[in-house]
Short mmCIF file of C-alpha atoms and ligand atoms in Angstrom, two decimals:
data_model
loop_
_atom_site.label_atom_id
_atom_site.label_comp_id
_atom_site.label_asym_id
_atom_site.label_seq_id
_atom_site.Cartn_x
_atom_site.Cartn_y
_atom_site.Cartn_z
CA UNK V 20 0.00 0.00 0.00
CA UNK V 21 1.45 3.35 -1.05
CA UNK V 22 -0.02 6.33 0.79
CA UNK V 23 0.15 9.47 -1.34
CA UNK V 24 -0.58 13.01 -0.12
CA UNK V 25 -0.80 15.71 -2.80
CA UNK V 26 -0.05 19.20 -1.49
CA UNK V 27 -0.57 22.76 -2.74
CA UNK V 28 -1.03 26.15 -1.09
CA UNK V 29 -4.81 26.28 -0.68
CA UNK V 30 -6.11 22.72 -1.33
CA UNK V 31 -8.91 24.12 -3.48
CA UNK V 32 -7.34 23.92 -6.97
CA UNK V 33 -4.21 21.94 -7.84
CA UNK V 34 -3.89 19.31 -5.12
CA UNK V 35 -7.58 18.31 -5.13
CA UNK V 36 -7.33 18.05 -8.93
CA UNK V 37 -4.30 15.77 -8.48
CA UNK V 38 -6.06 13.69 -5.83
CA UNK V 39 -9.12 13.17 -8.01
CA UNK V 40 -7.21 12.57 -11.25
CA UNK V 41 -4.79 10.13 -9.61
CA UNK V 42 -7.58 8.19 -7.84
CA UNK V 43 -9.40 7.82 -11.16
CA UNK V 44 -6.22 6.74 -12.96
CA UNK V 45 -5.45 4.16 -10.29
CA UNK V 46 -9.00 2.86 -10.42
CA UNK V 47 -8.96 2.56 -14.22
CA UNK V 48 -5.66 0.68 -13.95
CA UNK V 49 -7.37 -1.75 -11.53
CA UNK V 50 -4.91 -0.79 -8.78
CA UNK V 51 -7.15 0.94 -6.21
CA UNK V 52 -6.16 -1.52 -3.49
CA UNK V 53 -2.49 -0.51 -3.86
CA UNK V 54 -3.04 3.15 -2.91
CA UNK V 55 -4.41 5.48 -0.29
CA UNK V 56 -4.69 8.98 -1.78
CA UNK V 57 -5.44 12.37 -0.19
CA UNK V 58 -4.65 16.08 -0.61
CA UNK V 59 -4.03 19.03 1.67
CA UNK V 60 -2.86 22.63 1.93
CA UNK V 61 0.25 24.19 3.40
CA UNK V 62 -1.80 27.27 4.36
CA UNK V 63 -4.92 27.56 6.52
CA UNK V 64 -6.34 30.14 4.11
CA UNK V 65 -9.33 27.98 3.09
CA UNK V 66 -10.18 26.37 6.42
CA UNK V 67 -12.44 28.24 8.84
CA UNK V 68 -13.16 26.87 12.33
CA UNK V 69 -12.31 23.40 11.08
CA UNK V 70 -14.51 23.57 7.97
CA UNK V 71 -12.71 23.60 4.65
CA UNK V 72 -13.77 25.34 1.45
CA UNK V 73 -15.12 23.30 -1.43
CA UNK V 74 -13.03 22.81 -4.55
CA UNK V 75 -12.83 26.10 -6.48
CA UNK V 76 -15.63 26.14 -9.12
CA UNK V 77 -13.38 26.40 -12.22
CA UNK V 78 -11.37 23.40 -10.96
CA UNK V 79 -14.63 21.51 -10.44
CA UNK V 80 -15.67 22.45 -13.94
CA UNK V 81 -12.53 21.17 -15.69
CA UNK V 82 -12.73 17.93 -13.71
CA UNK V 83 -16.40 17.55 -14.71
CA UNK V 84 -15.41 18.10 -18.34
CA UNK V 85 -13.23 15.00 -17.93
CA UNK V 86 -16.05 13.07 -16.28
CA UNK V 87 -14.68 13.45 -12.76
CA UNK V 88 -16.53 14.50 -9.61
CA UNK V 89 -14.97 16.16 -6.55
CA UNK V 90 -17.17 14.00 -4.33
CA UNK V 91 -17.64 16.66 -1.65
CA UNK V 92 -13.91 17.24 -1.16
CA UNK V 93 -13.19 20.12 1.24
CA UNK V 94 -9.91 21.84 2.01
CA UNK V 95 -7.78 20.57 4.88
CA UNK V 96 -4.42 21.78 6.10
CA UNK V 97 -1.42 19.43 6.22
CA UNK V 98 -0.53 18.50 9.83
CA UNK V 99 2.81 17.59 11.37
CA UNK V 100 1.55 14.10 12.30
CA UNK V 101 0.72 13.36 8.63
CA UNK V 102 4.44 12.73 8.11
CA UNK V 103 4.29 9.21 9.52
CA UNK V 104 0.90 8.46 7.93
CA UNK V 105 1.99 8.89 4.27
CA UNK V 106 4.83 7.59 2.10
CA UNK V 107 4.97 10.45 -0.38
CA UNK V 108 4.14 14.15 -0.23
CA UNK V 109 3.76 15.29 -3.81
CA UNK V 110 4.01 19.08 -4.11
CA UNK V 111 2.64 21.19 -6.95
CA UNK V 112 5.40 23.81 -6.80
CA UNK V 113 8.65 24.73 -5.11
CA UNK V 114 6.94 26.98 -2.56
CA UNK V 115 4.84 24.05 -1.41
CA UNK V 116 8.06 22.07 -0.88
CA UNK V 117 9.22 24.82 1.44
CA UNK V 118 5.84 24.93 3.23
CA UNK V 119 5.76 21.16 3.71
CA UNK V 120 9.30 21.17 5.09
CA UNK V 121 8.26 23.91 7.50
CA UNK V 122 5.24 21.95 8.77
CA UNK V 123 7.30 18.76 9.21
CA UNK V 124 10.45 20.45 10.49
CA UNK V 125 12.46 18.80 7.71
CA UNK V 126 12.19 15.59 5.69
CA UNK V 127 14.19 12.96 7.55
CA UNK V 128 12.85 10.04 5.50
CA UNK V 129 13.03 11.76 2.08
CA UNK V 130 9.29 11.67 1.36
CA UNK V 131 8.82 15.09 -0.28
CA UNK V 132 8.67 15.31 -4.08
CA UNK V 133 7.52 17.67 -6.87
CA UNK V 134 4.80 16.33 -9.18
CA UNK V 135 6.43 17.51 -12.41
CA UNK V 136 9.62 15.60 -11.50
CA UNK V 137 7.68 12.55 -12.69
CA UNK V 138 7.54 14.04 -16.21
CA UNK V 139 10.17 15.02 -18.75
CA UNK V 140 9.55 18.70 -17.91
CA UNK V 141 10.30 19.17 -14.23
CA UNK V 142 9.35 22.40 -12.44
CA UNK V 143 6.14 23.85 -11.07
CA UNK V 144 2.62 22.81 -12.07
CA UNK V 145 1.05 25.77 -13.88
CA UNK V 146 -0.83 27.67 -11.14
CA UNK V 147 -4.41 28.34 -12.25
CA UNK V 148 -5.14 30.56 -9.23
CA UNK V 149 -2.99 33.23 -10.84
CA UNK V 150 -3.22 32.31 -14.54
CA UNK V 151 -6.90 31.38 -14.71
CA UNK V 152 -5.73 28.60 -17.05
CA UNK V 153 -7.24 25.43 -15.65
CA UNK V 154 -6.70 23.55 -18.92
CA UNK V 155 -2.90 23.83 -18.68
CA UNK V 156 -3.00 22.96 -14.98
CA UNK V 157 -5.09 19.87 -15.78
CA UNK V 158 -2.63 18.78 -18.47
CA UNK V 159 0.38 19.27 -16.17
CA UNK V 160 -1.28 17.41 -13.31
CA UNK V 161 -2.46 14.57 -15.56
CA UNK V 162 1.04 14.06 -16.95
CA UNK V 163 2.56 14.19 -13.49
CA UNK V 164 0.08 11.62 -12.20
CA UNK V 165 0.83 9.30 -15.14
CA UNK V 166 4.54 9.49 -14.35
CA UNK V 167 3.91 9.01 -10.64
CA UNK V 168 1.78 5.92 -11.23
CA UNK V 169 4.41 4.44 -13.57
CA UNK V 170 7.15 5.11 -11.04
CA UNK V 171 5.35 2.97 -8.45
CA UNK V 172 4.86 -0.04 -10.78
P1 LIG S 203 -4.22 26.00 -4.88
O1 LIG S 203 -4.60 27.47 -5.36
O2 LIG S 203 -3.00 26.16 -3.98
O3 LIG S 203 -3.91 25.28 -6.14
O4 LIG S 203 -5.40 25.45 -4.14
C1 LIG S 203 -4.70 28.56 -4.52
C2 LIG S 203 -5.83 28.69 -3.76
C3 LIG S 203 -5.97 29.78 -2.91
C4 LIG S 203 -4.94 30.70 -2.83
C5 LIG S 203 -3.81 30.56 -3.58
C6 LIG S 203 -3.68 29.48 -4.43
N1 LIG S 203 -5.11 31.81 -1.98
O5 LIG S 203 -4.22 32.69 -1.96
O6 LIG S 203 -6.13 31.87 -1.26
#
């Protein structure tokens, strides 16, 4: 069982997209029993009194266009005790890597990665919060998830 936590800044755009895309990919590959998949935020920006925001509507929309539902996903913030509960923390960009390291106080077991490092064009996932371009973000995330799944075969 590989436990995968996708991480971005707000957990309302990129990391929920990654969670939902990866879960679907794993299911279609008949490998659901090999994975536990979740997503979270480095910031508490979208969590109020313990209740997280829903996935941002344009992210919901692009997922729906690919036949995927967010299934009631709400934002949660990454917690220090998640470190022992997951095998991989897959970050959407380099700032998330910094944020995750801050929450965990380091990465003693080498569990922190960048999603696009699983593709032939490493770097940051295109950030739709600033660009408004959810199509490019979807493509980046899909490619990253394909590479991630292959890497665990
Ligand atoms: P995400 O996008 O990290 O992909 O969920 C963002 C969501 C919210 C904010 C920034 C990025 N924000 O500043 O509230």
